[in-house]
PDB file of C-alpha atoms in Angstrom:
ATOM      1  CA  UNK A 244       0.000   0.000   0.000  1.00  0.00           C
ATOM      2  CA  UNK A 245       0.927   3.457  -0.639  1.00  0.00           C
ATOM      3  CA  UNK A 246      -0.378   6.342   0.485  1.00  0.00           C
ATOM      4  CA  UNK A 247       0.799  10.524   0.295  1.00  0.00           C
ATOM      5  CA  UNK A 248       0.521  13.532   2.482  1.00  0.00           C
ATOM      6  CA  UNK A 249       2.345  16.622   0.007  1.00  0.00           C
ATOM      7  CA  UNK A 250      -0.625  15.674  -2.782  1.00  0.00           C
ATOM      8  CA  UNK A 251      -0.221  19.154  -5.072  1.00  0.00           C
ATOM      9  CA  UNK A 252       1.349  16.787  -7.609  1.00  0.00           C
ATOM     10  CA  UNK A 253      -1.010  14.422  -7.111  1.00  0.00           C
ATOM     11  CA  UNK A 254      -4.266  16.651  -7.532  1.00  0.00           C
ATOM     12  CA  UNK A 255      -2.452  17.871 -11.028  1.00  0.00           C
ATOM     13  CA  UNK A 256      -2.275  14.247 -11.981  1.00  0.00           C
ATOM     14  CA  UNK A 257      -5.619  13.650 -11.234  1.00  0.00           C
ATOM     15  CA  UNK A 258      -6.805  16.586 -13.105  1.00  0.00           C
ATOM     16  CA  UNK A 259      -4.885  14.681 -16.202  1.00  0.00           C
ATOM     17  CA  UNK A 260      -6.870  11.347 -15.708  1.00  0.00           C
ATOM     18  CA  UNK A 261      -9.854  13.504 -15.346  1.00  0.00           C
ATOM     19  CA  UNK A 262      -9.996  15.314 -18.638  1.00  0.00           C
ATOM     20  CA  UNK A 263      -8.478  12.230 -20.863  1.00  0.00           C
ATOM     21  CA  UNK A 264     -11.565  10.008 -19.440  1.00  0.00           C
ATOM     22  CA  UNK A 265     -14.186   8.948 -21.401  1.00  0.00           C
ATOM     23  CA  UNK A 266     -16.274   7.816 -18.518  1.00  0.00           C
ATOM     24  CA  UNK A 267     -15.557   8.375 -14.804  1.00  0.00           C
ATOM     25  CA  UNK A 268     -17.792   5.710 -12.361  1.00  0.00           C
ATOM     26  CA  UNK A 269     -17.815   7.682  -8.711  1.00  0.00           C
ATOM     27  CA  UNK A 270     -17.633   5.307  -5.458  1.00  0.00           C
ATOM     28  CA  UNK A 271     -18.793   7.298  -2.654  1.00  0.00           C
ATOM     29  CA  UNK A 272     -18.332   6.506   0.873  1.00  0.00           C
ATOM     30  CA  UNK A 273     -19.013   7.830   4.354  1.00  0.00           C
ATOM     31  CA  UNK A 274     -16.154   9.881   3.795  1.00  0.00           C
ATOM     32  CA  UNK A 275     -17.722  12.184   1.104  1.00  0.00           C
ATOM     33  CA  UNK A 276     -20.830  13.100   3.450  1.00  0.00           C
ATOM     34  CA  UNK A 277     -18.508  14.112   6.510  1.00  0.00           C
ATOM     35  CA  UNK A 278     -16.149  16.255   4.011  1.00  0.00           C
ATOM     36  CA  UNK A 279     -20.001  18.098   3.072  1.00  0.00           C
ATOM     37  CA  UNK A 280     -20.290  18.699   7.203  1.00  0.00           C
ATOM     38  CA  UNK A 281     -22.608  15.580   7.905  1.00  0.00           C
ATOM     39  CA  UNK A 282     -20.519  15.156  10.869  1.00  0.00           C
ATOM     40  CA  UNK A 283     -22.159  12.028  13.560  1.00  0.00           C
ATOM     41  CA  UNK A 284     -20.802  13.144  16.477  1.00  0.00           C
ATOM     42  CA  UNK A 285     -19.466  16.226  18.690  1.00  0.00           C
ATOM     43  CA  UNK A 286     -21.548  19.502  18.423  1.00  0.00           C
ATOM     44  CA  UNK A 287     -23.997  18.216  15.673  1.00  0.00           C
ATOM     45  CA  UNK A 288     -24.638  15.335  17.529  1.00  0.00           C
ATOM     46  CA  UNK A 289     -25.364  16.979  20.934  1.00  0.00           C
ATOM     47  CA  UNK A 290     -27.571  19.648  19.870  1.00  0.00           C
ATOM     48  CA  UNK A 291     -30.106  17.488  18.691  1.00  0.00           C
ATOM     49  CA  UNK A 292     -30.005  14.440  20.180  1.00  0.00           C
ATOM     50  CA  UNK A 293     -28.620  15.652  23.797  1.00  0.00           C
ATOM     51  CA  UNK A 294     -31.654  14.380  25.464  1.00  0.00           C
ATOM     52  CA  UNK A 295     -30.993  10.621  23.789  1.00  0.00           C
ATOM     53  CA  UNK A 296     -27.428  10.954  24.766  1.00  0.00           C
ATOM     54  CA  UNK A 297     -28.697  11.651  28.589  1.00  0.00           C
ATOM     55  CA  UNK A 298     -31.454   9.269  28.645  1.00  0.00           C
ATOM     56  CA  UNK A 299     -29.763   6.085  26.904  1.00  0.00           C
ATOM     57  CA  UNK A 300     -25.928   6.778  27.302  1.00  0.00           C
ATOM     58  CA  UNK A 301     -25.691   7.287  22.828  1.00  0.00           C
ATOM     59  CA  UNK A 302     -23.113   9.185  22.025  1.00  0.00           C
ATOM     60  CA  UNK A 303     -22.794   9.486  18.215  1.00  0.00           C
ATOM     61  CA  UNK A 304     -25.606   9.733  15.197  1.00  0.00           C
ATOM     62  CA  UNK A 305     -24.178   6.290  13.876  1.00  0.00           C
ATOM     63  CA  UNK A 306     -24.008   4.166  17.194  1.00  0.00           C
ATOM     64  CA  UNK A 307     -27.837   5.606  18.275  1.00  0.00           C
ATOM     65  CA  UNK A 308     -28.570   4.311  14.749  1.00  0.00           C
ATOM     66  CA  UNK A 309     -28.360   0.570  16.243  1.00  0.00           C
ATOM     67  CA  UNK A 310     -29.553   0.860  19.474  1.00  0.00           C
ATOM     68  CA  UNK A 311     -32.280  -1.854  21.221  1.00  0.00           C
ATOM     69  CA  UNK A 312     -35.020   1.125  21.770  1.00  0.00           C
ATOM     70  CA  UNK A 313     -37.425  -0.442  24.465  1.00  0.00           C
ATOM     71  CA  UNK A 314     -40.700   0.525  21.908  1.00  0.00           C
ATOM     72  CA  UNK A 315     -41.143   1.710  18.309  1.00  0.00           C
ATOM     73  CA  UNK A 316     -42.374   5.037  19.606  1.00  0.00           C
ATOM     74  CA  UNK A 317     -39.027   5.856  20.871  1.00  0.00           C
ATOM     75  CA  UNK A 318     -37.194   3.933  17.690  1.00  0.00           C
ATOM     76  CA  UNK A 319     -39.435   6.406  15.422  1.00  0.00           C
ATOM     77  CA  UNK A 320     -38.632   9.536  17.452  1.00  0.00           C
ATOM     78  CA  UNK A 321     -35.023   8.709  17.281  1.00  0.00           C
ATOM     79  CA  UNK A 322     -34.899   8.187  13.711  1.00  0.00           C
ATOM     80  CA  UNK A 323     -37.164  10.953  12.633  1.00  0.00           C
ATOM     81  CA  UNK A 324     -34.639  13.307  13.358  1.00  0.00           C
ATOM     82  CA  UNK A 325     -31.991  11.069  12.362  1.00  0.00           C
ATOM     83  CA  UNK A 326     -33.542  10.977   8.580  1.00  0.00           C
ATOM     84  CA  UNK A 327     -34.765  14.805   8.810  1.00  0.00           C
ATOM     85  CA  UNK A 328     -31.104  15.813   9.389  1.00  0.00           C
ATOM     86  CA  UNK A 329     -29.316  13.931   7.245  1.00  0.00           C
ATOM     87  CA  UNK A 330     -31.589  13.105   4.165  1.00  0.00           C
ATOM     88  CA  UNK A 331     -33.830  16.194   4.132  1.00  0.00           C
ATOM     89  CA  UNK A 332     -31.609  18.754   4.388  1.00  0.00           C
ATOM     90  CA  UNK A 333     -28.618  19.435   2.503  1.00  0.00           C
ATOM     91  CA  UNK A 334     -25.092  19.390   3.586  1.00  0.00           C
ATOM     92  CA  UNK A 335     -23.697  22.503   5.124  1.00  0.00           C
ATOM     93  CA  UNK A 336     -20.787  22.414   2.952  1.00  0.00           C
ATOM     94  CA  UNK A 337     -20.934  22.639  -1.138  1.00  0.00           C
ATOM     95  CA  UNK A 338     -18.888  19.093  -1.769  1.00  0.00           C
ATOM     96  CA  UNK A 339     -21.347  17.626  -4.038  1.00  0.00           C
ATOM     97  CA  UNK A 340     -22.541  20.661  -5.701  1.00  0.00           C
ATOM     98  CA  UNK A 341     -18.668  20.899  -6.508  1.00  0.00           C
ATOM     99  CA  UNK A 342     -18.539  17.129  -7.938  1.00  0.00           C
ATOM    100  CA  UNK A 343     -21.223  18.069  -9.885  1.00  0.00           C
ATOM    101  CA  UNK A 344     -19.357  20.760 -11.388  1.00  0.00           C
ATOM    102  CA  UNK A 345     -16.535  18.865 -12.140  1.00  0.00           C
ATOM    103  CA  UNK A 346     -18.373  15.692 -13.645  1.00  0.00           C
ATOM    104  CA  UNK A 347     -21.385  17.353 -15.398  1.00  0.00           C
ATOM    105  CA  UNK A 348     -19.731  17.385 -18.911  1.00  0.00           C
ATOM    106  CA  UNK A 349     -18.570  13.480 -18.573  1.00  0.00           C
ATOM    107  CA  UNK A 350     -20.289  10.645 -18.993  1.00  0.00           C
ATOM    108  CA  UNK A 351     -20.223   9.043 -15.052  1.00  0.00           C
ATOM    109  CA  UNK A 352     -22.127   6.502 -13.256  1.00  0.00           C
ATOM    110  CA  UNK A 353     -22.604   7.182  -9.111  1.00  0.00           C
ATOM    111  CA  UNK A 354     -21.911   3.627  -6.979  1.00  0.00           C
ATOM    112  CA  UNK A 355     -22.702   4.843  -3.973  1.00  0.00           C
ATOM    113  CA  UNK A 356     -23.059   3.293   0.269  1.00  0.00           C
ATOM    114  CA  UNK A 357     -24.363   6.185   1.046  1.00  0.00           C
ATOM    115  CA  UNK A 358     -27.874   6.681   2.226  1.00  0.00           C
ATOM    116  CA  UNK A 359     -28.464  10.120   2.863  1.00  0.00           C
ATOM    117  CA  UNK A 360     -29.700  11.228  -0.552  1.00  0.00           C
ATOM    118  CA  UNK A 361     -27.179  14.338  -1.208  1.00  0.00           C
ATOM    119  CA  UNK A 362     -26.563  13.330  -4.765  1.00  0.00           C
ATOM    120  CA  UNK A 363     -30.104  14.382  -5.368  1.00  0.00           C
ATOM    121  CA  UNK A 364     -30.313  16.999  -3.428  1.00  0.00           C
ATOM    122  CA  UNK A 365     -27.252  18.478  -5.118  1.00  0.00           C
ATOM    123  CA  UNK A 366     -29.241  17.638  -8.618  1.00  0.00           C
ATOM    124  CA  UNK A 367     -27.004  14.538 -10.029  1.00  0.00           C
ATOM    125  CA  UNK A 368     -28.986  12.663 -12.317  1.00  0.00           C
ATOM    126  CA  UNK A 369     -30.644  10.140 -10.655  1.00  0.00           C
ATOM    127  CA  UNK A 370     -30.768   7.640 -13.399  1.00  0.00           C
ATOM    128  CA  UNK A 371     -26.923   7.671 -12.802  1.00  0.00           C
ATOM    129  CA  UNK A 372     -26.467   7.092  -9.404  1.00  0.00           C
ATOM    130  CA  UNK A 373     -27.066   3.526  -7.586  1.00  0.00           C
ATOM    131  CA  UNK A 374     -27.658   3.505  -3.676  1.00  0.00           C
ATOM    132  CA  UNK A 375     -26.693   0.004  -2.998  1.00  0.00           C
ATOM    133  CA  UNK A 376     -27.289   0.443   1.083  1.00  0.00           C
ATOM    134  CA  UNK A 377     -30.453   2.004   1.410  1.00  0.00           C
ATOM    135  CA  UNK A 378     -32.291   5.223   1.538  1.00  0.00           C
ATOM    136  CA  UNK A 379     -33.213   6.952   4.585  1.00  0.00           C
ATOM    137  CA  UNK A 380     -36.412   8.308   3.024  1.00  0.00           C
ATOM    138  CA  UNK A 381     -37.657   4.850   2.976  1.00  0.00           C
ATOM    139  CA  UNK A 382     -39.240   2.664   5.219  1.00  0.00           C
ATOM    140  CA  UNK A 383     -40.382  -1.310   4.806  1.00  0.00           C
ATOM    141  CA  UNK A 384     -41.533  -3.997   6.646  1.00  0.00           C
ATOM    142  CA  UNK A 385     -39.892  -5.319   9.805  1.00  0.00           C
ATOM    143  CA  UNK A 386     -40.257  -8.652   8.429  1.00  0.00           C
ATOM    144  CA  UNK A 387     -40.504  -7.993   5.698  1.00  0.00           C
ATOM    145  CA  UNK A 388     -43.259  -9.616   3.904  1.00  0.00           C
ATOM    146  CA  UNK A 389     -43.086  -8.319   0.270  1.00  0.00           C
ATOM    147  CA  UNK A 390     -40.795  -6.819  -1.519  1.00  0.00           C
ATOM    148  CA  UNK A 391     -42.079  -2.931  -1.300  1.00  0.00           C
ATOM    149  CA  UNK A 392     -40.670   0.422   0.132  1.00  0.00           C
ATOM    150  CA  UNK A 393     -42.436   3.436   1.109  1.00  0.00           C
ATOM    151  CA  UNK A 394     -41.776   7.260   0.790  1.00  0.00           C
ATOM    152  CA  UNK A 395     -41.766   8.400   4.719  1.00  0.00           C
ATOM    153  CA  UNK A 396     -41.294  12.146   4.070  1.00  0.00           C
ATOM    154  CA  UNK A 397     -44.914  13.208   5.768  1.00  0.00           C
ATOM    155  CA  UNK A 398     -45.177  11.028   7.971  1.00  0.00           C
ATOM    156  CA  UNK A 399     -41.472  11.884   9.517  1.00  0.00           C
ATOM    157  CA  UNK A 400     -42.544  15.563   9.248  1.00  0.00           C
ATOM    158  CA  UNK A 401     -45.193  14.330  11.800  1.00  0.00           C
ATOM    159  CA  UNK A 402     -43.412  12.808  14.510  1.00  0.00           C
ATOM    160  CA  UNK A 403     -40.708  15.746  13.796  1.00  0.00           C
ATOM    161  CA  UNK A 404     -43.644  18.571  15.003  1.00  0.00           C
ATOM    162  CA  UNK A 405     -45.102  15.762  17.311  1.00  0.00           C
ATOM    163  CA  UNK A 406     -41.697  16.194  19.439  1.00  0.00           C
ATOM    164  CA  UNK A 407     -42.036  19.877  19.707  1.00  0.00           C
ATOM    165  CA  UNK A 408     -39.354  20.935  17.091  1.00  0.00           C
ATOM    166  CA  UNK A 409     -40.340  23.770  14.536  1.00  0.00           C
ATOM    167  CA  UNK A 410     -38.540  23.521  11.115  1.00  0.00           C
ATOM    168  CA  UNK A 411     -36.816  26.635   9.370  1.00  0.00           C
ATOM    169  CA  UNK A 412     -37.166  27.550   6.023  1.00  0.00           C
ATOM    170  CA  UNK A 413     -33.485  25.851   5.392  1.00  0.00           C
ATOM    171  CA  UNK A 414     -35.119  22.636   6.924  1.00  0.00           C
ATOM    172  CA  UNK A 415     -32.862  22.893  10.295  1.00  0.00           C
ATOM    173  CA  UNK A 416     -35.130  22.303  13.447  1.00  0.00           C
ATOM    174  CA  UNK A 417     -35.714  24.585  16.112  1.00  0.00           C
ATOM    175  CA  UNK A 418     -36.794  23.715  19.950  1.00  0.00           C
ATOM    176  CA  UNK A 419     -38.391  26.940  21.221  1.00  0.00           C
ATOM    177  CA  UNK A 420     -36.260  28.111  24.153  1.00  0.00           C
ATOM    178  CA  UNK A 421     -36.721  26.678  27.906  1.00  0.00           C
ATOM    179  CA  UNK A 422     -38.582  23.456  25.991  1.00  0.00           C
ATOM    180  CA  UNK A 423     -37.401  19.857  25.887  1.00  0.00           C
ATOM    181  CA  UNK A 424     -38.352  17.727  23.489  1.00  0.00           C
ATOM    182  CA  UNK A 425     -40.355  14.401  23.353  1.00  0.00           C
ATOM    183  CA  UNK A 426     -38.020  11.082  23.023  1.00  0.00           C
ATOM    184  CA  UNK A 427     -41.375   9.356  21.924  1.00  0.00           C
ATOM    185  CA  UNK A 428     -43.667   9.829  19.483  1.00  0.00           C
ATOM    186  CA  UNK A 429     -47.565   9.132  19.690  1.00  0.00           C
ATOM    187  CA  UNK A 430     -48.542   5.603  18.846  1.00  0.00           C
ATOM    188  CA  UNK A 431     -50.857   6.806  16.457  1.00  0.00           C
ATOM    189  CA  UNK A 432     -47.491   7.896  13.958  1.00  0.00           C
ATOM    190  CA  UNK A 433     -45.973   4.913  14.180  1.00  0.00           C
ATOM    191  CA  UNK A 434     -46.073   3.124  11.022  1.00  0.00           C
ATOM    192  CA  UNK A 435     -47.419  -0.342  10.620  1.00  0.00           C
ATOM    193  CA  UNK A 436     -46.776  -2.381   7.444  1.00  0.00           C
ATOM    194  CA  UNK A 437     -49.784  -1.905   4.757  1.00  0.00           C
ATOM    195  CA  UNK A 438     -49.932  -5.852   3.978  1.00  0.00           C
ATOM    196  CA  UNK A 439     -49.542  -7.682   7.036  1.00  0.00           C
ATOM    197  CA  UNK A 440     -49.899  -4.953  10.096  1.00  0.00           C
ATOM    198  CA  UNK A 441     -46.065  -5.245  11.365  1.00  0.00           C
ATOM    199  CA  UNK A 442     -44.353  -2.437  12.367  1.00  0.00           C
ATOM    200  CA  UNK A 443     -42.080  -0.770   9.676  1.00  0.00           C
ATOM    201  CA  UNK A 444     -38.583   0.328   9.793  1.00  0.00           C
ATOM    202  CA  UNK A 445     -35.731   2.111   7.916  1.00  0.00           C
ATOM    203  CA  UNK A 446     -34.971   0.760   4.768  1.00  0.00           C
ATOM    204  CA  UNK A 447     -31.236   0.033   5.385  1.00  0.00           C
ATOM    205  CA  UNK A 448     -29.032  -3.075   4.613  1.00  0.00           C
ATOM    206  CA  UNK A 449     -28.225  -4.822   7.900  1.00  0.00           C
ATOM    207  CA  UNK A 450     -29.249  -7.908   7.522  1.00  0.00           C
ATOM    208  CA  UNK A 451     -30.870 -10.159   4.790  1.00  0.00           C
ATOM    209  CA  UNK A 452     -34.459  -8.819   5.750  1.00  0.00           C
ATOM    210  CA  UNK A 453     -33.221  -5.557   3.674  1.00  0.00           C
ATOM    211  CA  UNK A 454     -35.519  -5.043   0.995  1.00  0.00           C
ATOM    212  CA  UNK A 455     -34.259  -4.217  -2.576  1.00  0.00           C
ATOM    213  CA  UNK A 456     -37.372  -3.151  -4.504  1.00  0.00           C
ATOM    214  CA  UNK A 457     -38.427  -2.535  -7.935  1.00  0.00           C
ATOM    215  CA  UNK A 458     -36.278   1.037  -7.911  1.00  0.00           C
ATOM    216  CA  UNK A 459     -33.177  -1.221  -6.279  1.00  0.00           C
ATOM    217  CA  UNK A 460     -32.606  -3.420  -8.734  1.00  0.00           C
ATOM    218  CA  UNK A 461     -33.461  -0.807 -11.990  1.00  0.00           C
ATOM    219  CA  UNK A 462     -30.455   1.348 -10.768  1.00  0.00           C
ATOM    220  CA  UNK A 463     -28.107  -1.856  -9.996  1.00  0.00           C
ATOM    221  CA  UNK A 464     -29.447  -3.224 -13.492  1.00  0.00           C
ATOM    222  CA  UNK A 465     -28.292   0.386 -14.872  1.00  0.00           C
ATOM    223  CA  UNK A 466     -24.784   0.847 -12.780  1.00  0.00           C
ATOM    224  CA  UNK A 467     -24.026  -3.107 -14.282  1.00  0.00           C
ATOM    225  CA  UNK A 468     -25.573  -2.002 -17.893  1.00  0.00           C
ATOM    226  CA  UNK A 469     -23.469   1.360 -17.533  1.00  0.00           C
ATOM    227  CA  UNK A 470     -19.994  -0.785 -16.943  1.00  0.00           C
ATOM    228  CA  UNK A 471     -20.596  -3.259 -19.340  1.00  0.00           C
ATOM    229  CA  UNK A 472     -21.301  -0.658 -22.310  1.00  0.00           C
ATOM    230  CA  UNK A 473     -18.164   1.485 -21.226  1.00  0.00           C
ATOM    231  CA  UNK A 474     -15.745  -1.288 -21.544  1.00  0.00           C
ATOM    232  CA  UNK A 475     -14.113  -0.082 -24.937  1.00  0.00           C
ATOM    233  CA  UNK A 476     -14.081   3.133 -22.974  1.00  0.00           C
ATOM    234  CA  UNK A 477     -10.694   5.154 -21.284  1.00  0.00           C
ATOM    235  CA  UNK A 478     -12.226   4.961 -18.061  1.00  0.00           C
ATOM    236  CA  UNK A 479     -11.425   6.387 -14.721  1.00  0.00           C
ATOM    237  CA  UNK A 480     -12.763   4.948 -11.145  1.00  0.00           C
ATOM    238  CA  UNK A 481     -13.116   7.495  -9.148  1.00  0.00           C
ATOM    239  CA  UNK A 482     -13.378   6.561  -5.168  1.00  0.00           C
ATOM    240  CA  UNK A 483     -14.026   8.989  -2.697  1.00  0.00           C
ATOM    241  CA  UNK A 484     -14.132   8.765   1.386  1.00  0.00           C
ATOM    242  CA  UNK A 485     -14.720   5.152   1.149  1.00  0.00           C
ATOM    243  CA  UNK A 486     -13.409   3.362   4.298  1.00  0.00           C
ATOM    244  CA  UNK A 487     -12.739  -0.284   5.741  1.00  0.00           C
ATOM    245  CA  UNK A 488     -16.225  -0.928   6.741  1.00  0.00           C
ATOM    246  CA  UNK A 489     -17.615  -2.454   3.146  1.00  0.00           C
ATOM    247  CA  UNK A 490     -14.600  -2.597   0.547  1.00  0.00           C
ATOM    248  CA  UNK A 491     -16.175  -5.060  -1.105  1.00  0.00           C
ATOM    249  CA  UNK A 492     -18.728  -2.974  -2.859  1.00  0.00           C
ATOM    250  CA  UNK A 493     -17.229  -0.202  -4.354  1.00  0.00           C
ATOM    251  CA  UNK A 494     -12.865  -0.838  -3.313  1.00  0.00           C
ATOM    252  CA  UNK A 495     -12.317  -4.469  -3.917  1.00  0.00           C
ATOM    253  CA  UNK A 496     -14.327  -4.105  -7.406  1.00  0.00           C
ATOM    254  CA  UNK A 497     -12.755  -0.926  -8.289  1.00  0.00           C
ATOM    255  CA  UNK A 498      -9.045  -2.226  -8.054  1.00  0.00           C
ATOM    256  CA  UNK A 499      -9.935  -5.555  -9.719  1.00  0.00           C
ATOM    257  CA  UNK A 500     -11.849  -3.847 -13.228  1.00  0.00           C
ATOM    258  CA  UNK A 501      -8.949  -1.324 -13.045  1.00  0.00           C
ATOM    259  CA  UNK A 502      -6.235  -4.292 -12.659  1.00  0.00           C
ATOM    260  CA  UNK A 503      -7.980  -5.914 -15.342  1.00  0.00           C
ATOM    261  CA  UNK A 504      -8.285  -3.515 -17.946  1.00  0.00           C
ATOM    262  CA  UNK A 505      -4.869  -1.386 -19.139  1.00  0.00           C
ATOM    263  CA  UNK A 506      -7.176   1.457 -20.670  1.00  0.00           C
ATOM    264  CA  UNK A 507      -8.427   2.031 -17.215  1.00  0.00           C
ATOM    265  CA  UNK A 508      -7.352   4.540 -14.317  1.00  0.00           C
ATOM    266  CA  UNK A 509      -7.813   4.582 -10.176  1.00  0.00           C
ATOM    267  CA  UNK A 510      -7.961   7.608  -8.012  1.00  0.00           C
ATOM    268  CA  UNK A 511      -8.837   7.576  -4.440  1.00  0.00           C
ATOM    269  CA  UNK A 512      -9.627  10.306  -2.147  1.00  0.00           C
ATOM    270  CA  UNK A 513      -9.793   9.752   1.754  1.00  0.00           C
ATOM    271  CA  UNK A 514      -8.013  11.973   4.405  1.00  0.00           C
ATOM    272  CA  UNK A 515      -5.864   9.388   6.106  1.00  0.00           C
ATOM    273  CA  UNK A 516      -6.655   6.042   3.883  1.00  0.00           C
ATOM    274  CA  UNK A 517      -5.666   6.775   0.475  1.00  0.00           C
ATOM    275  CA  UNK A 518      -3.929   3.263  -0.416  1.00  0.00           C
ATOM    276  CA  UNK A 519      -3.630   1.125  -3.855  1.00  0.00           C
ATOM    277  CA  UNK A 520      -2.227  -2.504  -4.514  1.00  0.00           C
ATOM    278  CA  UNK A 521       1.208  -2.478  -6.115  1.00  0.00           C
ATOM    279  CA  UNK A 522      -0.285  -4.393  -9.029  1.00  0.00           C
ATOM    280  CA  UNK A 523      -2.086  -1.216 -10.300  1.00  0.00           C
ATOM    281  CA  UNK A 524      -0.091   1.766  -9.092  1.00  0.00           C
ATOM    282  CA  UNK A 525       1.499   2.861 -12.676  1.00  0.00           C
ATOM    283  CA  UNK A 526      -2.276   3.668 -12.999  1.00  0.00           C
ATOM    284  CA  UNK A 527      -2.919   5.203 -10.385  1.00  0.00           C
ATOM    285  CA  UNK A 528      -3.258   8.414  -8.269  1.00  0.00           C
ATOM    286  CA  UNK A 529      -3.737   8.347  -3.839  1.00  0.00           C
ATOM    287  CA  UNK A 530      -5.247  11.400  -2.339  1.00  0.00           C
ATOM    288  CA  UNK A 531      -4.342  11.922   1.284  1.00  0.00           C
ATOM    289  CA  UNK A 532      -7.077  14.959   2.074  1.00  0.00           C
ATOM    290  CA  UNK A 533     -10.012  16.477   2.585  1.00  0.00           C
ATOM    291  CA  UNK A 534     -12.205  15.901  -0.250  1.00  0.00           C
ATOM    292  CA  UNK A 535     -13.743  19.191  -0.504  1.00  0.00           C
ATOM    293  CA  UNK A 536     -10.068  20.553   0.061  1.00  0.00           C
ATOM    294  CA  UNK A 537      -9.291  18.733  -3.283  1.00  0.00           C
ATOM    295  CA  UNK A 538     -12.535  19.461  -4.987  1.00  0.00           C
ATOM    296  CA  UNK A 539     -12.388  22.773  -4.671  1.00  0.00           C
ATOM    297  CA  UNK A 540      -8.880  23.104  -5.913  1.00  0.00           C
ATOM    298  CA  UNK A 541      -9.886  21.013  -8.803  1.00  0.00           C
TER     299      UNK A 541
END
């Protein structure tokens, strides 16, 4: 492995690979979102999730994410907040929007772990992009007993107001001052499953009762139709912020297709784990900073 912390040269080499591709496929990670200011933990975290911190001893956005909530009124009051901060409103910081920018003119393909939607909201085309983990905007069956997800914007925007919290026109909540808000929302929001009555939950992989609908497999069936027709193509794979957690859904296949193919290129992005396999390092450029940093500068 390799990796680089003086990365000027590095960022003009990148620029290179960028404007001789034909086709650049994007692998975002968790790394991309926190660059754009989704930060899980710290101030973020604390102002809005204090009283869960106080109550139940979470202390980060990601770890609250798994906790054993004693009822589904408290599971739904956590993760209403938790999906209307980071899926309805955008990143603080213009990361994407500056992706965007620097892709708009290319012909790319989005592979993506990320669930939090900012590709949209920063007005990528969605019939390029391919959310392999989930959505938080959706919701399915516990169990799940068909193969169906559902939009939860209104009904989130319920139990959001149900907890006291006001929303701003920039979609940041408010608690009016000297109030505290409600870790539970009323029984009556919580949603039960349209088919069988079960309660519903998040749409996110964690285990094999993840549900990949009709929209799930049309965007893998496009990110798989994209690669295949590119293949004649000077490609570039182009990772960003992807860490250890899942390499084997956008990493792992990234180093193998560019390994495999001598017209292709690999860049990777990722303050602190920008690495490459010797076998593919003539074609190949590690980033060692913030993406936005780089972005920006690009």
């Amino acid at each position: 492995m390799t990796s680089t912390t003086d990365c000027s040269a590095q960022i003009r080499q990148l620029n290179d690979l960028l404007t001789a591709a034909d086709a650049v496929v994007i692998g975002a990670g968790a790394g991309l979102s926190t660059s754009a200011g989704f930060t899980y933990s710290g101030q973020r975290f604390l102002k809005y999730f204090g009283d869960f911190a106080d109550k139940f001893g979470i202390r980060d956005i990601y770890s609250g994410g798994f906790y054993p909530f004693p009822d589904m009124e408290t599971y739904w009051a956590w993760w209403s907040r938790h999906i209307w901060l980071n899926r309805y409103v955008k990143a603080p910081k213009p990361v994407y929007d500056q992706l965007l920018e620097l892709v708009r003119e290319k012909d790319y393909f989005v592979l993506t772990t990320n669930v939090d939607h900012q590709f949209q909201l920063a007005r990528f085309d969605k019939q390029r992009l391919f959310y392999t983990q989930g959505d938080y905007g959706l919701m399915q069956c516990i169990r799940p007993c068909h193969k169906k997800t559902y939009d939860n914007y209104n009904i989130v925007l319920q139990m959001i107001r149900a907890q006291g919290f006001s929303i701003r026109e920039d979609g940041k909540l408010i608690m009016p001052a000297g109030k505290v808000p409600e870790t539970r929302v009323p029984s009556e929001l919580v949603p039960h499953c349209p088919v069988c009555g079960s309660s519903m939950v998040m749409n996110l992989r964690a285990d094999e009762t993840f549900v990949e609908d009709e929209g799930w497999r049309q965007a893998a069936a496009r990110y798989a139709g994209f690669l295949q027709s590119r293949k004649s193509c000077k490609t570039l794979f182009l990772e960003l912020g992807v860490g250890g957690n899942t390499p084997g859904i956008i990493k792992y296949p990234f180093w193998r297709m560019t390994a495999a193919d001598p017209d292709t290129n690999y860049a990777c992005i990722n303050f602190g784990e920008a690495g490459v396999p010797k076998e593919i390092i003539s074609r190949s450029v590690c980033i060692s900073a913030d993406i936005g940093d780089v972005l920006r500068i690009l």
